[in-house]
Amino acid sequence: MDIHEYQAKELLKKFGVNVPRGGIAYSPEQAVYRAQELSGEKCVVKAQIHSGARGKAGGVRICSTDDEIADAAAWMLGRKLVTHQTGPQGKLVGRLYIEEATDIAQEIYLGFVMDRKEERVVVVASAQGGMEIEDISADEPDSIIRSVVDPAVGMQAFQAREIAFQLGLDAALIPQAVKQITGCYKAMDELDAAMLEINPLVVTGAGEIVALDAKLSFDDNALFRHPDISELRDKSQEDSRETYAEDRGLSYIGLEGEIGCIVNGAGLAMATLDMIKMSGGEPANFLDVGGGASPERVLMSFKAVLNDPNVEAILVNIFAGINRCDWIAEGVVRAVQELKLTMPLVVRLSGTNVEEGRKLLNESGLNITTAETLAEAADKVVAAWKKASTKNAEAI
Ligand code: GDP
Ligand code: MN
């Protein structure tokens, strides 16, 4: 789960990380009022969306007058801000963060990620901050510092000091840098975060180290331990198709195509996406119904897939080991009847109780195409979709 920048900053503050003062605003008037409370010469109006690269998209504006603040706020609020991380549909700006402006002398990149190979948190830092880490690693790969943290002892002061020295920071800044880096690690560790990125961490003209931006995401499996963090979820920032499925315990990822997929097992689901593409179609989603899927769960999966208005055909692909084909078939039949499904539907069943499953489908009297193998199923669904699509096109 991701949270907003201002929420991340609030959390980091509790761990001794320096952040600029700021306040949240939901309207241009409130934005001006917040800026007056901060009483600086300049302030920064920042769109709060779950995405980085807002600056380049117009979502971060330094303002000097009330008019500028109100204008920036009016432009951002209610807008679907498109950054190169949001996809073409963008993300809705529902709130703004108004922050005192910082006088920047140097921008540093500081990230904390889970390294799966090391099975540890790794700190990634670079003196070339402000750019995205992908660009830094392409343009200035030698500037990247990596440091692995031993979870048994956590981030040690000497380790943070080493990172600070490698960043080329002035000796006078080292104690502050150590406090910021160890504070970030502590936050990451205690809050069960999956990723923390401070880009940029800045050195100000007055020689202070401040986290100017903050991106924090959490491990969903650990959220039950942090009810206060679960509260920070903002569904307006999520893919509504994914939220619908996730709220019902389904493993679903929305894609851009037209062929909806209902599969059991993540590996088979990915293979199914590949096969659809090889047959000349585009998958609309990844969906793993999981093992032991009841007819109710299958029905729910159909609802999740059909929630996507782009879906024009459906492929069900089940290799039943823990699952039972007859349960799946029962769910499919119920879904077609209850949801009055008219689009092409191809079902491939294999494994436990496959005969019973096929019998249920064949005797249902419904318009369901069956297939023996995955390749055959993918070919059939793509062909049926193309036919239905041209039919639609002719009808129009
Ligand atoms: P992002 O574009 O979503 O990563 O948003 P950031 O919060 O990182 O802001 C983008 C850029 O705006 C930063 O890298 C800074 O260069 C600039 N910026 C943000 N806040 C300030 C500020 O208070 N003062 C100055 N001078 N620049 C700022
Ligand atoms: Mn940033």
Coordinates of C-alpha atoms and ligand atoms in Angstrom, one line a residue:
M1 CA 0.0 0.0 0.0
D2 CA 1.2 3.5 -0.9
I3 CA 0.5 6.7 1.1
H4 CA 0.8 10.3 0.3
E5 CA 4.0 12.4 0.6
Y6 CA 2.6 14.5 3.5
Q7 CA 1.6 11.3 5.4
A8 CA 5.0 9.8 4.9
K9 CA 6.6 13.0 6.2
E10 CA 4.4 13.0 9.2
L11 CA 5.5 9.5 10.0
L12 CA 9.2 10.1 9.4
K13 CA 9.2 13.2 11.7
K14 CA 8.4 10.8 14.6
F15 CA 11.7 9.1 13.8
G16 CA 13.8 12.3 13.9
V17 CA 13.8 12.9 10.2
N18 CA 13.9 16.6 9.3
V19 CA 11.0 17.7 7.1
P20 CA 9.8 21.2 6.1
R21 CA 6.8 22.6 7.9
G22 CA 3.6 22.3 5.9
G23 CA -0.2 21.9 6.0
I24 CA -2.8 20.2 3.9
A25 CA -5.4 22.1 1.7
Y26 CA -8.5 21.0 -0.2
S27 CA -9.3 24.3 -1.9
P28 CA -7.4 27.4 -3.2
E29 CA -8.6 29.5 -0.3
Q30 CA -7.4 26.9 2.2
A31 CA -4.1 26.8 0.3
V32 CA -3.6 30.5 0.8
Y33 CA -4.6 30.3 4.4
R34 CA -2.1 27.5 5.0
A35 CA 0.7 29.5 3.4
Q36 CA -0.1 32.5 5.7
E37 CA 0.2 30.2 8.7
L38 CA 3.7 29.2 7.5
S39 CA 4.5 32.9 7.1
G40 CA 7.5 32.5 4.8
E41 CA 8.5 34.6 1.8
K42 CA 7.8 31.6 -0.5
C43 CA 6.0 28.4 -0.3
V44 CA 5.6 25.3 -2.4
V45 CA 2.2 24.0 -3.6
K46 CA 2.5 20.2 -4.0
A47 CA -0.2 17.9 -5.6
Q48 CA -0.7 14.9 -3.4
I49 CA -1.0 11.8 -5.7
H50 CA 0.6 8.4 -5.4
S51 CA 3.3 9.1 -7.9
G52 CA 6.7 10.7 -8.3
A53 CA 7.8 13.0 -11.1
R54 CA 5.0 15.4 -10.2
G55 CA 7.4 18.3 -10.6
K56 CA 7.8 17.8 -14.4
A57 CA 4.0 17.4 -14.7
G58 CA 3.2 20.8 -13.1
G59 CA 2.3 19.2 -9.7
V60 CA 5.0 21.1 -7.7
R61 CA 5.0 24.9 -7.8
I62 CA 7.1 27.4 -5.9
C63 CA 4.9 30.5 -5.2
S64 CA 5.6 34.0 -3.9
T65 CA 2.2 35.6 -3.7
D66 CA -1.3 34.6 -2.6
D67 CA -2.5 34.9 -6.2
E68 CA 0.1 32.5 -7.4
I69 CA -0.8 30.0 -4.7
A70 CA -4.5 30.2 -5.4
D71 CA -3.8 29.8 -9.2
A72 CA -1.5 26.8 -8.7
A73 CA -4.0 25.3 -6.3
A74 CA -7.0 25.8 -8.7
W75 CA -5.0 24.3 -11.6
M76 CA -4.0 21.2 -9.6
L77 CA -7.2 20.4 -7.6
G78 CA -9.6 18.1 -9.4
R79 CA -7.1 17.5 -12.2
K80 CA -6.0 14.0 -13.3
L81 CA -2.3 14.7 -13.2
V82 CA -0.4 12.6 -15.7
T83 CA 3.2 11.8 -14.9
H84 CA 5.3 9.2 -16.5
Q85 CA 4.6 7.0 -13.5
T86 CA 0.8 7.2 -13.5
G87 CA 0.0 5.9 -17.0
P88 CA -2.0 7.9 -19.5
Q89 CA -5.1 8.0 -17.4
G90 CA -3.3 10.0 -14.7
K91 CA -4.2 10.3 -11.0
L92 CA -6.8 12.5 -9.4
V93 CA -5.5 15.4 -7.3
G94 CA -7.8 15.6 -4.3
R95 CA -5.6 17.4 -1.8
L96 CA -2.6 19.6 -1.8
Y97 CA 0.3 20.0 0.6
I98 CA 1.5 23.6 1.2
E99 CA 5.0 23.7 2.4
E100 CA 7.5 26.3 3.4
A101 CA 10.1 26.7 0.6
T102 CA 13.5 25.4 1.1
D103 CA 16.7 27.0 -0.1
I104 CA 18.5 24.1 -1.8
A105 CA 22.3 23.9 -2.0
Q106 CA 22.6 20.2 -2.9
E107 CA 20.2 17.4 -3.8
I108 CA 20.9 13.8 -2.7
Y109 CA 19.1 10.6 -3.6
L110 CA 18.4 8.3 -0.6
G111 CA 16.4 5.1 -1.0
F112 CA 15.7 2.0 1.2
V113 CA 14.5 -1.1 -0.6
M114 CA 14.1 -4.8 0.3
D115 CA 16.7 -6.7 -1.6
R116 CA 15.2 -10.1 -2.2
K117 CA 18.5 -11.8 -3.0
E118 CA 20.2 -10.5 0.1
E119 CA 17.0 -10.9 2.1
R120 CA 17.8 -7.6 3.7
V121 CA 17.2 -3.9 3.4
V122 CA 19.6 -2.2 1.2
V123 CA 20.3 1.5 1.3
V124 CA 20.8 3.1 -2.1
A125 CA 22.3 6.6 -2.2
S126 CA 23.7 9.1 -4.7
A127 CA 25.1 12.6 -4.6
Q128 CA 23.2 13.1 -7.9
G129 CA 19.8 13.6 -6.3
G130 CA 16.7 15.2 -7.9
M131 CA 16.9 12.8 -10.9
E132 CA 15.1 9.5 -10.7
I133 CA 17.1 6.5 -9.7
E134 CA 16.6 4.8 -13.1
D135 CA 18.2 7.9 -14.7
I136 CA 21.0 8.1 -12.2
S137 CA 21.8 4.4 -12.8
A138 CA 21.8 5.0 -16.5
D139 CA 23.7 8.4 -16.5
E140 CA 25.9 8.2 -13.4
P141 CA 26.2 4.5 -12.4
D142 CA 29.4 5.1 -10.5
S143 CA 27.7 7.6 -8.2
I144 CA 25.5 5.0 -6.7
I145 CA 26.3 3.8 -3.2
R146 CA 24.9 0.6 -1.9
S147 CA 24.9 -0.6 1.7
V148 CA 23.2 -3.7 3.1
V149 CA 21.8 -3.6 6.6
D150 CA 22.1 -6.5 8.9
P151 CA 18.6 -7.0 10.4
A152 CA 19.9 -8.5 13.6
V153 CA 21.6 -5.2 14.7
G154 CA 19.8 -2.7 12.4
M155 CA 21.5 0.3 10.8
Q156 CA 24.6 1.3 12.8
A157 CA 25.9 4.8 13.2
F158 CA 29.2 3.8 11.6
Q159 CA 27.4 2.5 8.5
A160 CA 25.4 5.7 8.1
R161 CA 28.6 7.6 8.6
E162 CA 30.2 5.6 5.8
I163 CA 27.3 6.4 3.4
A164 CA 27.5 10.1 4.4
F165 CA 31.3 10.2 3.6
Q166 CA 30.8 8.4 0.3
L167 CA 28.2 11.1 -0.6
G168 CA 31.1 13.6 -0.2
L169 CA 29.3 15.5 2.5
D170 CA 31.1 18.2 4.5
A171 CA 32.5 16.9 7.8
A172 CA 30.3 19.3 9.7
L173 CA 27.2 17.8 8.1
I174 CA 28.0 14.2 9.0
P175 CA 26.3 14.0 12.4
Q176 CA 23.1 15.4 10.9
A177 CA 23.2 13.0 7.9
V178 CA 23.7 10.0 10.3
K179 CA 20.6 11.1 12.2
Q180 CA 18.6 11.3 9.0
I181 CA 19.8 8.0 7.5
T182 CA 19.4 6.0 10.7
G183 CA 16.0 7.7 11.4
C184 CA 14.8 6.6 7.9
Y185 CA 16.0 3.0 8.5
K186 CA 14.3 2.9 11.9
A187 CA 11.0 4.1 10.3
M188 CA 11.2 1.5 7.5
D189 CA 11.9 -1.3 10.0
E190 CA 9.4 -0.4 12.7
L191 CA 6.6 0.5 10.3
D192 CA 7.1 -2.7 8.1
A193 CA 7.6 -0.6 5.0
A194 CA 8.6 -2.2 1.8
M195 CA 10.2 0.9 0.3
L196 CA 11.2 4.3 1.4
E197 CA 12.6 6.9 -1.0
I198 CA 13.7 10.4 -0.1
N199 CA 14.4 12.2 -3.4
P200 CA 15.7 14.7 -2.9
L201 CA 17.3 14.7 0.5
V202 CA 18.7 18.2 0.4
V203 CA 21.4 20.2 2.1
T204 CA 20.1 23.8 2.6
G205 CA 22.0 27.0 2.1
A206 CA 22.0 27.2 5.9
G207 CA 23.7 23.8 6.2
E208 CA 20.7 21.8 7.3
I209 CA 19.8 18.4 5.9
V210 CA 16.1 18.1 5.1
A211 CA 13.9 15.4 3.4
L212 CA 12.2 17.5 0.7
D213 CA 10.2 14.6 -0.8
A214 CA 9.2 11.2 0.7
K215 CA 7.7 8.1 -0.8
L216 CA 6.7 5.3 1.5
S217 CA 5.0 2.0 0.7
F218 CA 4.0 -0.7 3.0
D219 CA 4.0 -4.5 3.0
D220 CA 0.3 -5.3 2.8
N221 CA 0.9 -8.6 4.7
A222 CA 2.1 -6.6 7.7
L223 CA -0.6 -3.9 7.7
F224 CA -2.7 -5.8 10.3
R225 CA 0.0 -4.8 12.8
H226 CA -0.4 -1.1 12.0
P227 CA -4.1 -0.1 12.0
D228 CA -3.2 3.6 12.1
I229 CA -1.3 3.2 8.8
S230 CA -4.1 1.2 7.2
E231 CA -6.3 4.2 7.9
L232 CA -4.1 6.2 5.5
R233 CA -5.2 4.2 2.5
D234 CA -6.6 6.5 -0.3
K235 CA -8.7 4.4 -2.7
S236 CA -9.0 7.3 -5.1
Q237 CA -5.3 6.7 -6.0
E238 CA -5.8 3.0 -6.8
D239 CA -6.9 1.3 -10.0
S240 CA -10.7 0.8 -9.2
R241 CA -10.6 -2.6 -10.9
E242 CA -7.8 -3.7 -8.6
T243 CA -9.4 -2.3 -5.5
Y244 CA -12.7 -4.1 -6.2
A245 CA -10.8 -7.5 -6.6
E246 CA -8.4 -6.9 -3.7
D247 CA -11.3 -6.1 -1.3
R248 CA -12.7 -9.5 -2.2
G249 CA -9.4 -11.3 -1.6
L250 CA -8.7 -12.0 -5.3
S251 CA -5.2 -11.6 -6.7
Y252 CA -5.9 -9.3 -9.7
I253 CA -3.8 -6.9 -11.8
G254 CA -5.5 -4.7 -14.4
L255 CA -4.0 -4.7 -17.9
E256 CA -4.9 -2.9 -21.1
G257 CA -6.4 -5.5 -23.4
E258 CA -9.8 -7.0 -24.1
I259 CA -9.6 -10.7 -23.1
G260 CA -10.5 -11.3 -19.5
C261 CA -8.7 -14.1 -17.7
I262 CA -9.7 -16.3 -14.8
V263 CA -6.9 -18.8 -13.9
N264 CA -5.7 -20.7 -10.9
G265 CA -2.1 -20.3 -9.9
A266 CA 0.1 -17.3 -10.6
G267 CA 2.5 -19.1 -12.9
L268 CA -0.3 -20.6 -15.0
A269 CA -2.0 -17.1 -15.0
M270 CA 1.2 -15.6 -16.5
A271 CA 1.6 -18.4 -19.0
T272 CA -2.0 -17.8 -20.0
L273 CA -1.3 -14.1 -20.7
D274 CA 1.7 -15.1 -22.8
M275 CA -0.4 -17.6 -24.8
I276 CA -3.2 -15.0 -25.5
K277 CA -0.5 -12.6 -26.8
M278 CA 1.0 -15.4 -29.0
S279 CA -2.4 -16.1 -30.4
G280 CA -2.8 -12.4 -31.4
G281 CA -4.9 -11.1 -28.5
E282 CA -4.3 -8.8 -25.6
P283 CA -5.1 -9.8 -22.0
A284 CA -7.3 -7.4 -19.9
N285 CA -6.1 -8.7 -16.6
F286 CA -4.1 -11.1 -14.5
L287 CA -6.3 -13.0 -12.1
D288 CA -5.4 -15.9 -9.9
V289 CA -8.5 -17.4 -8.2
G290 CA -6.3 -19.4 -5.9
G291 CA -6.5 -23.1 -4.8
G292 CA -9.7 -24.7 -3.6
A293 CA -11.9 -22.1 -5.4
S294 CA -15.5 -22.5 -4.5
P295 CA -18.3 -21.8 -7.1
E296 CA -18.9 -18.5 -5.2
R297 CA -15.3 -17.5 -5.7
V298 CA -15.5 -18.3 -9.4
L299 CA -18.6 -16.1 -9.6
M300 CA -16.8 -13.3 -7.8
S301 CA -13.9 -13.6 -10.2
F302 CA -16.3 -13.2 -13.2
K303 CA -17.6 -10.1 -11.5
A304 CA -14.1 -8.7 -11.0
V305 CA -13.2 -9.4 -14.7
L306 CA -16.4 -7.9 -16.0
N307 CA -15.9 -4.8 -13.9
D308 CA -13.5 -3.7 -16.6
P309 CA -15.5 -2.1 -19.4
N310 CA -12.8 -3.1 -22.0
V311 CA -13.4 -6.8 -21.6
E312 CA -15.0 -8.4 -24.7
A313 CA -14.2 -12.1 -24.2
I314 CA -13.3 -14.4 -21.3
L315 CA -10.9 -17.3 -21.0
V316 CA -11.1 -19.6 -17.9
N317 CA -8.0 -21.8 -17.5
I318 CA -8.0 -24.2 -14.6
F319 CA -5.4 -26.8 -13.8
A320 CA -7.1 -28.4 -10.8
G321 CA -4.7 -29.9 -8.3
I322 CA -6.1 -28.6 -5.0
N323 CA -9.1 -27.2 -7.0
R324 CA -11.9 -29.3 -8.3
C325 CA -13.0 -28.9 -11.9
D326 CA -16.7 -29.6 -11.1
W327 CA -16.7 -26.7 -8.6
I328 CA -15.2 -24.5 -11.1
A329 CA -17.7 -25.6 -13.8
E330 CA -20.5 -25.0 -11.3
G331 CA -19.2 -21.5 -10.7
V332 CA -18.9 -20.8 -14.4
V333 CA -22.4 -22.0 -15.1
R334 CA -23.8 -19.8 -12.3
A335 CA -21.8 -16.8 -13.5
V336 CA -23.1 -17.1 -17.1
Q337 CA -26.7 -17.4 -15.9
E338 CA -26.6 -14.8 -13.1
L339 CA -24.6 -12.2 -15.0
K340 CA -26.4 -12.9 -18.3
L341 CA -23.1 -13.2 -20.1
T342 CA -23.3 -12.9 -23.8
M343 CA -19.6 -12.3 -24.8
P344 CA -17.5 -15.3 -26.0
L345 CA -16.4 -17.6 -23.2
V346 CA -13.8 -20.3 -23.5
V347 CA -13.1 -22.7 -20.7
R348 CA -10.2 -25.1 -20.4
L349 CA -10.3 -27.5 -17.5
S350 CA -7.7 -30.1 -16.5
G351 CA -7.0 -32.2 -13.4
T352 CA -9.2 -33.3 -10.5
N353 CA -12.8 -34.2 -11.5
V354 CA -12.3 -33.0 -15.0
E355 CA -14.9 -35.4 -16.5
E356 CA -17.6 -34.1 -14.1
G357 CA -16.6 -30.6 -14.8
R358 CA -16.8 -30.9 -18.6
K359 CA -20.2 -32.7 -18.2
L360 CA -21.6 -29.8 -16.2
L361 CA -20.5 -27.4 -18.9
N362 CA -21.7 -29.4 -21.9
E363 CA -25.0 -30.2 -20.4
S364 CA -25.7 -26.7 -19.2
G365 CA -27.1 -25.7 -22.6
L366 CA -25.2 -22.5 -22.4
N367 CA -22.9 -21.0 -25.0
I368 CA -19.6 -22.1 -23.6
T369 CA -16.7 -23.2 -25.7
T370 CA -14.4 -25.8 -24.2
A371 CA -10.8 -26.6 -25.0
E372 CA -8.4 -29.4 -24.1
T373 CA -5.1 -27.5 -24.0
L374 CA -4.0 -24.0 -23.1
A375 CA -2.8 -23.3 -26.7
E376 CA -6.2 -24.4 -28.1
A377 CA -8.0 -22.3 -25.5
A378 CA -6.0 -19.2 -26.3
D379 CA -6.5 -19.7 -30.0
K380 CA -10.2 -20.2 -29.6
V381 CA -10.8 -17.2 -27.3
V382 CA -8.8 -14.9 -29.6
A383 CA -10.7 -16.1 -32.7
A384 CA -14.0 -15.8 -31.0
W385 CA -13.1 -12.3 -29.8
K386 CA -12.0 -11.2 -33.2
K387 CA -15.2 -12.5 -34.7
A388 CA -17.4 -10.8 -32.1
S389 CA -15.4 -7.6 -32.5
T390 CA -15.9 -7.5 -36.3
K391 CA -19.5 -8.3 -35.8
N392 CA -19.8 -5.3 -33.5
A393 CA -17.9 -3.1 -35.9
E394 CA -20.3 -4.1 -38.7
A395 CA -23.3 -3.5 -36.5
I396 CA -22.1 0.0 -35.8
Ligands
GDP1 P1 8.4 14.8 -7.5 O1 8.7 15.6 -8.8 O2 7.1 14.2 -7.5 O3 9.6 13.9 -7.2 O4 8.4 16.0 -6.4 P2 9.5 16.6 -5.4 O5 8.9 16.9 -4.1 O6 10.7 15.8 -5.4 O7 9.8 18.0 -6.1 C1 10.3 18.1 -7.4 C2 11.5 19.0 -7.5 O8 11.0 20.3 -7.1 C3 12.6 18.8 -6.4 O9 13.5 17.8 -6.9 C4 13.2 20.1 -6.2 O10 14.2 20.4 -7.2 C5 12.0 21.1 -6.5 N1 11.5 21.5 -5.2 C6 10.6 21.0 -4.4 N2 10.4 21.7 -3.2 C7 11.3 22.7 -3.3 C8 11.6 23.8 -2.4 O11 11.1 24.0 -1.4 N3 12.6 24.7 -2.9 C9 13.2 24.5 -4.1 N4 14.1 25.4 -4.4 N5 12.9 23.6 -4.9 C10 12.0 22.6 -4.6
MN2 MN 10.9 13.6 -5.7

